[in-house]
Amino acid sequence: MWVGLYARLRHLFAAFTFPLAALAENPPTFVADVAPILAANCVECHRADGIGPFPLVTYREARRRARQIAEVTASGYMPPWKPDPNHGPALQGERRLSPAAIATLQAWHEAGAPSGDLDAFTPPPLPTGDWTLGEPDLEVTFDDPFVVPAEGTDIFRNFVIRLPLDERRYIRAVEFLPESALVVHHAIIAFDSTDESRMLDAADPGPGFASMDTGGGVHPNGHIIGWTPGQHPYEVHPGTAFAVEPGTDLVLQLHLLPSGRPEPLAPRIGLHFATEPPTHTGFSLLLREDDIYLPAGSRGIVVAESIILPADAAVLGMYPHAHYLGQDMRITATLPDGEQRWLLHIPDWDFNWQSDYRYEEPLPLPAGTRIDMRYTYDNSAANPRNPHHPPIDVHAGNSSFDEMGSIAIQFLLDSATDLPKFHETQSRYQIASGDTSPDALFNLAVAIDQQGRVADAIAAYQNVLAVAPEHPFALNNLASLRERRGELDAARALYAQVREIDPTLLEPHLNLARLQVRSDDPAAAIATLSAALEHLPAALDPRVQLASLQLQQRQARRAVDTLEAGLAWHGTDPRYRFQLGQTLLAVGRTRSAEEQFTATLAAPIQVDGQIDGPNTVRLHVEAHLSLAQLAQRRGDTTAAHAQRAVAAKLLRARAQQLRQAGQVTEAEQLESRAENL
């Protein structure tokens, strides 16, 4: 094999005639010249426990492979970096040798692979499995053991890991440690806030589920997170950290290679949290061809897909994907004025070296730009990567011996208000590609609804219901639009219909109760919210709203009962404690009320999983003032004065923050209130 390859590549070596001639007079040595090149570019994989088929750490190991090293580096086969550097913006982490390095390796081979002073050789530091980015905020792995068999074909397996979160977190970096590096070829990481991946896991014998799709796993905020040997851990573009909620599953897809012996898996994933929510919005557009047919022996078959950007955006990176028969990948952007720009070109696709690619700098593209995907396939016997000999007919599918063609492109949006436009574009593309499922139609309707196009959204939801007449979310959203247009009877009937279809959905209960209050029927709203708690006893909003209505209707004791029954679920929420305290005051239970106001101050308020500064101040001020009122009632003026002083101090501190932010009027209002205290 190598002899033939060398013969075919002689013309490439001619490019290094001058460097080789110069190096021939002073041949490079392993210690001084070759070892640094191998350490920087090769030993990440080519080490004793690496994914490479042989190590290249010591002189003896490298000398045995000198000719092979020269040939595969001259051809560009190694290091494995597939994108063409002349077609597309510069990419992060390029694994590409310089012409000088390639010439050095060739000259070293031609000179007989001299060692140099081995006493001066210091072996390169090898990866130890420690975290590149430092200790993560959260480390996860999967609990159920999975052993890669000693022999067999490649394995693609998705492992579903429930994140141990009790509040919303924002992730700024993801690091993957394969641990069993010899069998882990590459990884893809996605996040699933539904139960879809978990159900696929349950339906598949053994840990995880077999698929080249990640089930319900998606790219959060447009992030396309992958790992290949030598790749730097994934760090988000500044301002684009993504949120993960309690109950979210991390979906880890692994491409596994049998190594000749059973290998237990023990990968580790490190998540690094951001302290602030994202300030920029991302989106991942997916182009995918699902109609692929490659007859046995065929070559040069092309599949093409395109999509037009609905708003200005910048490309951050992309993840192309095909299987063994993919040959040439071309991703281009055609601007509205007709100018064409390369986004990515892989002229010699290799399924075994797929990766995600991130630009060194974002590439801005204007609205109206057309993104084109053009992939060429080779199902002939001449394709050395064809897994079938002789070739067989191949169709689109998710198994490794089927074929695929897709590109996920990560965009940084100019404005968060453009996000529904991108969702609409993606949904229309998906439907035009043949997916007319209720979920696809519903996603389109939601994207239109989010843009405030009421008439179009109503028509879109009706399209969903034409296919799935009892689609609860479409019915609920259609009712909301009817309510917005003042069609209250129609809205009320639709909300009631959804509650009959699925009484465990929260929104229809809340929406119907709100409409009943709006129609001056609080008794009906109380009944609706009470029914909601029968099906959803742990839900916060219907319980709080029910207690408020009961209090307004002079049913204070019932309001107390409602809130006390919810302490089992909401006892750590200071907002809940404060409302319970106020309700207890209304029925004269001052001692219990004082306990609740004190509990309110025990923890900072959480709003959607995040500490909310302004609301924390307001809540704590009111709790201190309520405690002051209680102290005054029992004649303890000293305690009352102390509580008011703390409240005034909080108000002044918040006012100072507002002044620094330029919000002078609101700051003056808080300062005035502090003075009155």
XYZ file of C-alpha atoms in Angstrom:
677
model
C 0.000 0.000 0.000
C 2.648 2.473 1.034
C 4.841 1.833 -1.988
C 2.006 2.640 -4.331
C 1.108 5.748 -2.358
C 4.722 6.934 -2.440
C 4.857 6.511 -6.196
C 1.697 8.554 -6.646
C 2.996 11.350 -4.439
C 6.407 11.963 -5.990
C 5.094 15.096 -7.689
C 4.159 16.512 -4.260
C 7.693 16.058 -2.978
C 8.951 18.226 -5.827
C 7.452 21.218 -4.023
C 10.062 20.762 -1.319
C 13.099 20.409 -3.586
C 14.865 23.467 -2.241
C 14.227 22.761 1.466
C 15.189 19.121 0.990
C 18.386 20.059 -0.836
C 19.331 22.439 1.947
C 18.443 19.901 4.604
C 20.487 17.206 2.876
C 23.663 19.090 3.721
C 22.672 19.244 7.404
C 20.187 16.392 7.932
C 17.577 16.851 10.633
C 17.684 14.571 13.645
C 14.936 13.057 15.710
C 15.874 14.815 18.940
C 16.426 18.312 17.558
C 13.927 18.477 14.694
C 11.470 15.588 14.385
C 10.430 14.959 17.989
C 9.059 18.514 18.450
C 6.927 18.115 15.295
C 5.564 14.764 16.455
C 4.923 16.057 19.982
C 2.949 19.038 18.704
C 0.932 17.233 16.060
C 0.917 13.449 16.454
C 1.366 11.982 19.926
C -2.065 13.139 21.078
C -3.321 10.074 19.209
C -0.128 8.095 18.568
C 0.755 7.016 22.105
C 0.428 3.825 24.105
C -3.197 4.391 25.125
C -4.188 6.648 22.230
C -6.533 6.133 19.335
C -3.676 5.854 16.819
C -2.689 2.345 15.653
C 0.896 2.742 16.887
C 2.866 5.086 19.172
C 5.316 7.761 17.971
C 6.729 8.969 21.282
C 10.235 7.482 21.369
C 13.002 7.455 18.798
C 12.695 3.709 18.263
C 8.938 4.022 17.624
C 9.368 6.895 15.163
C 12.371 5.359 13.340
C 10.335 2.242 12.526
C 7.724 4.477 10.836
C 10.030 7.058 9.225
C 9.044 6.298 5.651
C 5.374 6.049 6.498
C 5.523 9.352 8.387
C 7.112 11.083 5.396
C 4.551 9.712 2.943
C 1.341 10.341 4.894
C 2.355 13.862 5.915
C 3.358 14.790 2.375
C 0.007 13.538 1.077
C -1.940 15.426 3.720
C -3.450 12.173 4.976
C -1.920 12.948 8.356
C -2.490 14.863 10.540
C -6.190 14.224 9.840
C -7.524 17.621 8.817
C -9.969 17.485 5.946
C -11.012 21.089 5.082
C -9.335 22.755 2.113
C -7.463 25.818 3.442
C -8.072 27.725 0.193
C -11.867 27.565 0.356
C -13.378 29.242 3.383
C -12.414 31.355 6.391
C -9.648 30.338 8.785
C -10.683 27.628 11.227
C -9.851 27.212 14.882
C -7.453 24.441 15.861
C -6.270 23.524 12.371
C -4.232 20.319 12.445
C -2.113 21.066 9.412
C 1.675 20.811 9.082
C 3.625 23.669 7.565
C 5.591 23.031 4.342
C 8.783 23.356 6.396
C 7.665 20.663 8.835
C 6.696 18.312 5.996
C 10.067 18.913 4.343
C 11.859 18.193 7.627
C 10.087 14.852 8.020
C 10.888 13.913 4.419
C 14.561 14.884 4.772
C 14.825 12.939 8.014
C 13.526 9.819 6.283
C 15.812 10.325 3.265
C 18.815 10.718 5.601
C 18.132 7.370 7.251
C 16.265 8.720 10.303
C 19.274 9.885 12.379
C 18.644 10.031 16.114
C 20.713 12.971 17.282
C 21.790 13.155 20.923
C 19.359 10.799 22.649
C 20.767 11.782 26.036
C 19.288 15.221 25.413
C 15.856 13.843 24.491
C 13.014 14.630 26.866
C 9.799 12.696 26.132
C 6.841 15.021 25.534
C 4.287 15.420 28.329
C 1.429 13.083 27.506
C -2.235 13.759 28.286
C -3.059 12.639 31.802
C -6.835 12.864 31.621
C -6.912 16.030 33.712
C -9.189 18.884 32.708
C -7.703 21.337 30.203
C -9.936 24.182 31.419
C -9.521 23.425 35.116
C -11.969 21.718 37.427
C -15.505 21.949 35.985
C -18.463 23.231 37.928
C -20.263 19.965 37.230
C -18.847 16.598 36.201
C -21.154 13.883 34.861
C -20.864 10.395 33.446
C -23.267 7.527 32.895
C -23.880 5.074 35.713
C -24.796 1.905 33.811
C -21.636 0.123 32.604
C -21.175 -0.361 28.891
C -18.434 -2.582 27.504
C -17.210 -2.180 23.933
C -16.814 -5.705 22.556
C -13.390 -6.911 21.484
C -14.399 -7.363 17.848
C -17.052 -6.293 15.416
C -18.064 -3.246 13.414
C -18.077 0.371 14.533
C -20.647 1.188 17.205
C -22.721 4.358 17.437
C -24.400 4.646 20.809
C -26.220 7.467 22.608
C -26.037 7.633 26.390
C -28.682 9.653 28.229
C -27.483 11.396 31.386
C -29.868 13.336 33.622
C -28.108 16.513 34.787
C -28.273 16.860 38.595
C -29.573 20.429 38.624
C -32.052 22.048 40.974
C -32.053 25.383 39.183
C -31.338 26.877 35.792
C -27.658 27.087 34.857
C -25.834 28.706 31.954
C -23.020 26.737 30.328
C -20.003 28.485 28.841
C -17.735 25.493 28.135
C -17.956 21.728 27.715
C -14.979 19.412 28.080
C -15.011 15.728 27.213
C -12.536 13.187 28.588
C -12.888 9.823 26.829
C -10.841 7.959 29.478
C -11.096 4.838 27.269
C -9.388 6.753 24.476
C -8.457 3.649 22.528
C -12.082 2.886 21.641
C -13.674 6.357 21.525
C -13.291 7.750 18.017
C -15.397 10.885 18.366
C -18.262 12.288 20.402
C -21.264 14.565 19.889
C -22.975 16.240 22.847
C -26.570 17.456 22.757
C -29.197 18.418 25.342
C -32.778 17.159 25.608
C -35.387 18.976 27.719
C -38.058 16.457 26.681
C -38.327 12.770 27.537
C -37.732 11.611 23.954
C -34.127 10.440 24.384
C -34.940 8.854 27.737
C -37.784 6.867 26.152
C -35.480 5.692 23.343
C -33.019 4.592 26.021
C -35.728 2.657 27.855
C -36.836 0.917 24.663
C -33.309 -0.239 23.729
C -31.709 -3.189 25.573
C -28.627 -2.161 27.484
C -27.428 1.306 28.418
C -28.283 4.064 25.931
C -29.715 3.527 22.474
C -28.172 2.715 19.108
C -28.572 5.458 16.497
C -26.599 7.992 14.514
C -29.225 10.553 15.564
C -29.265 11.977 19.089
C -32.984 11.367 19.626
C -34.495 14.443 21.242
C -31.088 16.027 21.787
C -30.712 19.470 20.217
C -28.058 22.154 19.829
C -28.860 24.691 22.587
C -28.641 28.329 21.465
C -27.194 27.048 18.197
C -24.116 25.423 19.757
C -22.737 22.403 17.886
C -20.651 20.524 20.456
C -18.337 17.727 19.372
C -15.056 16.093 20.310
C -12.288 14.458 18.312
C -8.789 13.543 19.528
C -6.624 16.629 19.828
C -9.551 19.034 19.727
C -9.639 21.867 22.251
C -12.599 21.777 24.658
C -15.693 23.560 23.406
C -15.968 27.143 24.613
C -18.887 29.312 23.563
C -18.514 32.512 21.611
C -18.562 35.426 24.094
C -22.092 36.238 25.210
C -23.677 32.994 23.939
C -23.717 30.760 27.031
C -26.715 28.436 26.895
C -29.301 27.602 29.524
C -30.010 24.150 30.920
C -33.013 23.596 33.162
C -33.612 21.064 35.923
C -34.788 17.824 34.344
C -32.592 18.252 31.253
C -30.793 15.222 29.836
C -27.331 15.420 28.329
C -27.182 13.099 25.311
C -23.674 11.790 24.623
C -23.265 10.122 21.250
C -20.095 8.053 20.915
C -18.513 6.516 17.830
C -16.793 3.442 19.261
C -14.096 1.255 17.714
C -13.512 -2.322 18.930
C -9.858 -2.625 19.970
C -9.310 -6.373 20.087
C -10.220 -6.680 23.756
C -13.330 -5.801 25.761
C -13.148 -2.168 26.876
C -15.413 -0.766 29.611
C -16.458 2.832 28.999
C -15.991 5.512 31.626
C -16.049 8.903 29.864
C -16.365 12.126 31.829
C -18.032 15.346 30.758
C -17.174 18.600 32.490
C -19.584 21.535 32.367
C -18.368 25.043 33.165
C -21.054 27.520 34.236
C -21.332 31.182 33.314
C -22.332 33.673 35.978
C -24.507 35.693 33.610
C -27.199 34.760 31.087
C -26.407 35.103 27.379
C -26.348 38.540 25.805
C -26.383 37.244 22.214
C -28.670 34.792 20.466
C -27.515 31.867 18.388
C -29.295 29.478 16.062
C -28.291 26.325 14.239
C -29.742 25.933 10.745
C -29.908 22.353 9.525
C -29.821 21.350 5.875
C -30.454 17.653 5.346
C -31.147 15.462 2.339
C -33.397 12.528 3.237
C -33.885 11.238 -0.316
C -30.581 9.559 -1.135
C -30.249 6.594 -3.478
C -26.806 5.382 -4.502
C -26.976 2.405 -6.869
C -24.201 -0.155 -6.564
C -21.187 0.955 -8.610
C -22.372 4.545 -9.036
C -19.967 7.478 -8.809
C -20.397 11.244 -8.848
C -23.978 11.284 -7.557
C -24.743 14.743 -6.159
C -27.284 15.801 -3.556
C -27.936 19.490 -3.014
C -29.920 21.527 -0.506
C -30.293 25.271 0.006
C -31.889 27.724 2.390
C -32.142 31.537 2.454
C -31.286 33.568 5.534
C -34.290 35.576 6.767
C -32.161 38.192 8.569
C -28.584 39.375 9.025
C -26.409 36.876 10.902
C -22.802 35.751 11.262
C -21.517 32.200 10.806
C -19.622 30.860 13.830
C -19.081 27.255 12.770
C -20.606 24.113 11.310
C -20.842 20.355 11.531
C -20.990 18.500 8.189
C -22.052 14.874 8.133
C -22.125 11.950 5.727
C -21.246 8.279 6.036
C -18.695 6.076 4.277
C -19.684 6.940 0.702
C -19.376 10.707 1.009
C -16.609 12.073 -1.207
C -16.735 15.826 -1.747
C -18.488 18.430 0.440
C -19.065 22.013 -0.639
C -20.812 24.620 1.495
C -21.175 28.059 -0.075
C -22.985 31.331 0.547
C -24.398 33.387 -2.316
C -25.021 36.975 -1.253
C -28.027 38.966 -2.511
C -25.762 40.794 -4.990
C -24.673 37.467 -6.500
C -21.226 37.262 -4.875
C -20.366 33.706 -3.847
C -18.284 32.886 -0.784
C -16.911 29.564 0.347
C -17.940 28.477 3.826
C -16.291 25.043 3.804
C -14.834 22.601 1.301
C -13.834 19.039 2.140
C -12.549 17.529 -1.114
C -11.798 14.115 0.390
C -14.404 13.371 3.038
C -13.522 10.614 5.482
C -16.240 9.381 7.798
C -13.587 8.292 10.291
C -12.305 11.853 10.666
C -15.499 13.873 10.875
C -15.445 16.910 13.127
C -17.144 20.194 13.861
C -15.382 23.291 12.528
C -15.377 26.744 14.102
C -14.206 29.945 12.463
C -11.488 32.002 14.058
C -13.684 35.066 13.480
C -17.453 35.263 12.853
C -18.368 35.648 9.172
C -21.205 38.205 8.727
C -23.809 37.436 6.058
C -26.729 39.692 5.074
C -30.401 38.785 4.958
C -31.290 37.117 1.686
C -28.043 35.139 1.491
C -28.557 31.652 0.065
C -26.688 28.822 1.786
C -25.976 25.876 -0.508
C -24.947 22.354 0.445
C -23.573 20.201 -2.383
C -22.314 16.686 -1.563
C -20.905 14.134 -3.982
C -20.952 10.373 -3.283
C -18.949 7.387 -4.549
C -20.530 3.930 -4.248
C -18.057 2.237 -6.551
C -15.465 -0.425 -5.844
C -12.823 2.247 -6.458
C -13.807 3.997 -3.231
C -11.389 2.584 -0.622
C -13.791 3.559 2.170
C -16.755 1.666 0.709
C -17.689 -0.849 3.422
C -19.268 -3.246 0.913
C -17.282 -5.394 -1.505
C -18.787 -5.718 -3.993
C -20.862 -2.513 -3.626
C -24.572 -2.745 -2.861
C -27.431 -0.292 -3.352
C -27.482 2.253 -0.521
C -30.331 4.494 0.662
C -30.652 7.257 3.230
C -30.841 6.072 6.806
C -29.367 6.277 10.287
C -27.345 3.076 10.412
C -23.643 3.376 9.639
C -24.082 1.409 6.401
C -26.895 3.650 5.182
C -26.007 7.104 3.901
C -26.657 10.622 5.105
C -26.055 14.166 3.963
C -26.459 17.101 6.325
C -24.845 20.284 7.555
C -25.647 22.082 10.806
C -24.478 25.703 10.655
C -24.177 27.814 13.795
C -25.206 31.453 13.392
C -24.849 34.444 15.682
C -27.972 36.559 15.174
C -27.808 40.328 14.969
C -30.922 40.607 17.117
C -32.833 38.266 19.415
C -36.024 39.435 17.694
C -34.815 37.624 14.563
C -34.929 34.216 16.267
C -38.579 33.463 15.338
C -37.716 34.307 11.722
C -35.008 31.649 11.727
C -37.366 29.150 13.356
C -39.925 29.886 10.648
C -37.303 29.467 7.913
C -36.159 26.146 9.389
C -39.737 24.917 9.788
C -40.707 25.832 6.233
C -37.578 24.095 4.950
C -38.445 20.981 6.956
C -42.025 20.922 5.667
C -40.922 21.549 2.078
C -38.548 18.593 2.485
C -41.535 16.343 3.127
C -42.098 16.458 6.885
C -45.778 17.349 7.251
C -46.137 15.812 10.703
C -48.254 17.640 13.309
C -45.129 18.622 15.219
C -43.502 20.144 12.137
C -46.663 22.118 11.344
C -46.967 23.183 14.985
C -43.377 24.474 15.076
C -44.124 26.624 12.031
C -47.290 27.985 13.649
C -45.409 28.893 16.844
C -42.694 30.705 14.878
C -45.340 32.758 13.051
C -47.213 33.384 16.313
C -44.041 34.677 17.996
C -43.726 37.315 15.291
C -47.158 38.725 16.109
C -48.738 37.764 12.775
C -52.074 36.818 14.313
C -54.107 35.983 11.203
C -51.282 33.900 9.717
C -50.756 32.134 13.049
C -54.461 31.253 13.340
C -54.360 29.741 9.869
C -51.177 27.831 10.744
C -52.677 26.370 13.943
C -55.769 25.369 11.977
C -53.461 23.513 9.579
C -52.126 21.557 12.557
C -55.643 20.721 13.715
C -56.618 19.573 10.231
C -54.014 16.814 10.654
C -54.332 16.283 14.405
C -57.735 17.590 15.649
C -56.864 17.019 19.332
C -53.374 18.524 19.305
C -53.513 20.122 22.782
C -50.812 22.740 22.269
C -52.253 23.916 18.971
C -55.704 24.196 20.567
C -54.326 26.121 23.550
C -52.389 28.578 21.389
C -55.317 29.030 19.033
C -57.510 29.826 22.050
C -54.981 32.429 23.175
C -55.123 34.093 19.755
C -58.927 34.059 19.837
C -58.800 35.693 23.246
C -56.370 38.300 21.935
C -58.873 39.174 19.211
C -61.679 39.525 21.734
C -63.417 36.271 20.742
C -63.875 35.271 24.377
C -66.575 32.622 23.978
C -64.512 30.798 21.340
C -61.388 31.053 23.506
C -63.222 29.752 26.590
C -64.551 26.751 24.667
C -61.115 25.892 23.295
C -59.429 26.120 26.720
C -62.097 23.839 28.152
C -61.563 21.400 25.281
C -57.828 21.192 25.975
C -58.482 20.503 29.676
C -60.662 17.578 28.668
C -58.054 16.216 26.264
C -55.146 16.440 28.708
C -55.876 17.713 32.216
C -52.171 17.452 33.161
C -51.250 20.416 30.945
C -50.854 23.513 33.094
C -51.310 26.361 30.615
C -54.960 25.678 29.652
C -55.976 25.773 33.344
C -54.202 29.083 33.918
C -55.499 30.571 30.671
C -59.091 29.606 31.368
C -58.887 30.961 34.934
C -57.442 34.242 33.671
C -60.263 34.529 31.134
C -62.850 33.806 33.827
C -61.415 36.550 36.055
C -61.398 38.874 33.054
C -65.085 38.023 32.560
C -65.780 38.887 36.233
C -66.443 35.301 37.273
C -63.983 34.690 40.150
C -65.966 31.733 41.465
C -65.457 29.906 38.153
C -61.753 30.795 38.226
C -61.430 29.379 41.746
C -63.061 26.155 40.584
C -60.764 25.963 37.565
C -57.603 26.467 39.638
C -58.754 23.992 42.263
C -59.269 21.407 39.537
C -55.804 22.152 38.185
C -54.245 21.351 41.575
C -56.051 18.022 41.656
C -54.067 16.996 38.583
C -50.941 19.083 39.253
C -50.515 19.395 43.029
C -46.847 20.463 42.770
C -47.535 23.339 40.344
C -46.654 26.739 41.812
C -48.633 29.198 39.690
C -52.158 27.766 40.090
C -51.640 27.427 43.847
C -50.474 31.025 44.273
C -53.196 32.372 41.997
C -55.863 30.315 43.772
C -54.781 31.641 47.184
C -54.826 35.219 45.879
C -58.336 34.815 44.513
C -59.532 33.192 47.719
C -58.099 36.096 49.704
C -59.803 38.612 47.408
C -63.099 36.775 47.857
C -62.709 36.945 51.669
C -61.910 33.267 51.929
C -58.748 33.914 53.930
C -58.768 30.633 55.846
C -59.098 28.674 52.612
C -56.219 30.718 51.180
C -54.053 29.754 54.169
C -54.989 26.096 53.732
C -54.144 26.298 50.020
C -50.693 27.772 50.654
C -49.820 25.585 53.640
C -50.648 22.515 51.545
C -48.043 23.675 49.034
C -45.156 24.009 51.505
C -44.104 20.441 50.716
C -43.145 21.591 47.231
C -42.471 25.314 47.576
C -41.176 25.753 51.115
C -37.750 26.890 49.900
C -39.180 29.655 47.685
C -38.991 32.970 49.600
C -41.703 34.533 47.439
C -44.027 31.737 48.483
C -43.094 32.166 52.140
C -43.818 35.898 51.964
C -47.247 35.412 50.422
C -48.082 32.807 53.057
C -46.995 35.277 55.747
C -49.310 37.966 54.365
C -52.183 35.503 54.192
C -51.594 34.364 57.769
C -51.726 38.004 58.868
C -55.151 38.302 57.243
C -56.510 35.589 59.550
C -54.748 36.944 62.661
C -52.064 34.270 63.005
C -49.309 36.771 63.744
C -46.767 34.377 65.239
C -46.952 32.076 62.211
C -46.819 35.105 59.915
C -43.629 36.296 61.625
C -42.056 32.884 61.073
C -42.830 33.116 57.350
C -41.422 36.647 56.997
C -38.245 35.526 58.760
C -37.999 32.515 56.422
C -38.389 34.910 53.488
C -35.106 36.562 54.494
C -33.241 33.262 54.851
C -32.503 32.837 51.143
C -32.194 35.083 48.076
C -35.179 35.011 45.785
C -34.882 32.867 42.668
C -36.633 33.910 39.471
C -36.523 31.263 36.746
C -33.616 29.645 38.505
C -31.546 32.820 38.779
C -30.986 35.231 41.646
C -32.907 38.369 40.743
C -31.290 41.423 42.347
C -34.063 44.056 42.099
C -36.788 41.615 43.120
C -34.612 40.344 45.960
C -34.359 43.881 47.292
C -38.080 44.558 46.971
C -39.041 41.273 48.607
C -36.601 41.687 51.481
C -37.682 45.298 52.038
C -41.320 44.231 52.307
C -40.418 41.336 54.625
C -38.453 43.673 56.937
C -41.324 46.176 56.942
C -43.812 43.407 57.759
C -41.626 42.319 60.663
C -41.412 45.948 61.781
C -45.206 46.169 61.717
C -45.512 43.051 63.860
C -42.913 44.338 66.335
C -44.791 47.639 66.586
C -48.028 45.777 67.313
C -46.512 44.015 70.280
C -44.961 47.277 71.540
C -41.329 46.484 70.710
C -40.385 49.838 69.187
C -36.656 49.047 69.253
C -37.115 45.952 67.080
C -39.504 47.839 64.792
C -36.971 50.639 64.329
C -34.182 48.122 63.581
C -36.273 46.375 60.916
C -37.145 49.688 59.222
C -33.468 50.726 59.325
C -32.460 47.544 57.483
C -35.186 48.135 54.889
C -33.967 51.721 54.385
C -30.386 50.511 53.978
C -31.459 48.046 51.272
C -33.388 50.769 49.455
C -30.406 53.129 49.485
C -28.054 50.420 48.225
C -30.439 49.650 45.357
C -30.798 53.373 44.620
C -27.022 53.698 44.326
C -26.959 50.844 41.801
C -29.680 52.552 39.778
C -27.811 55.872 39.796
C -24.685 54.148 38.514
C -26.806 52.655 35.736
C -28.202 56.096 34.846
C -31.731 55.380 36.138
C -31.924 58.555 38.209
C -35.714 58.923 38.540
C -36.220 55.433 39.971
C -33.213 55.940 42.257
C -34.742 59.149 43.646
C -38.023 57.346 44.319
C -36.261 54.658 46.339
C -34.215 57.239 48.239
C -37.397 59.148 49.086
C -39.030 55.987 50.403
C -35.909 55.221 52.466
C -36.064 58.699 54.029
C -39.727 58.207 54.930
C -38.853 55.000 56.752
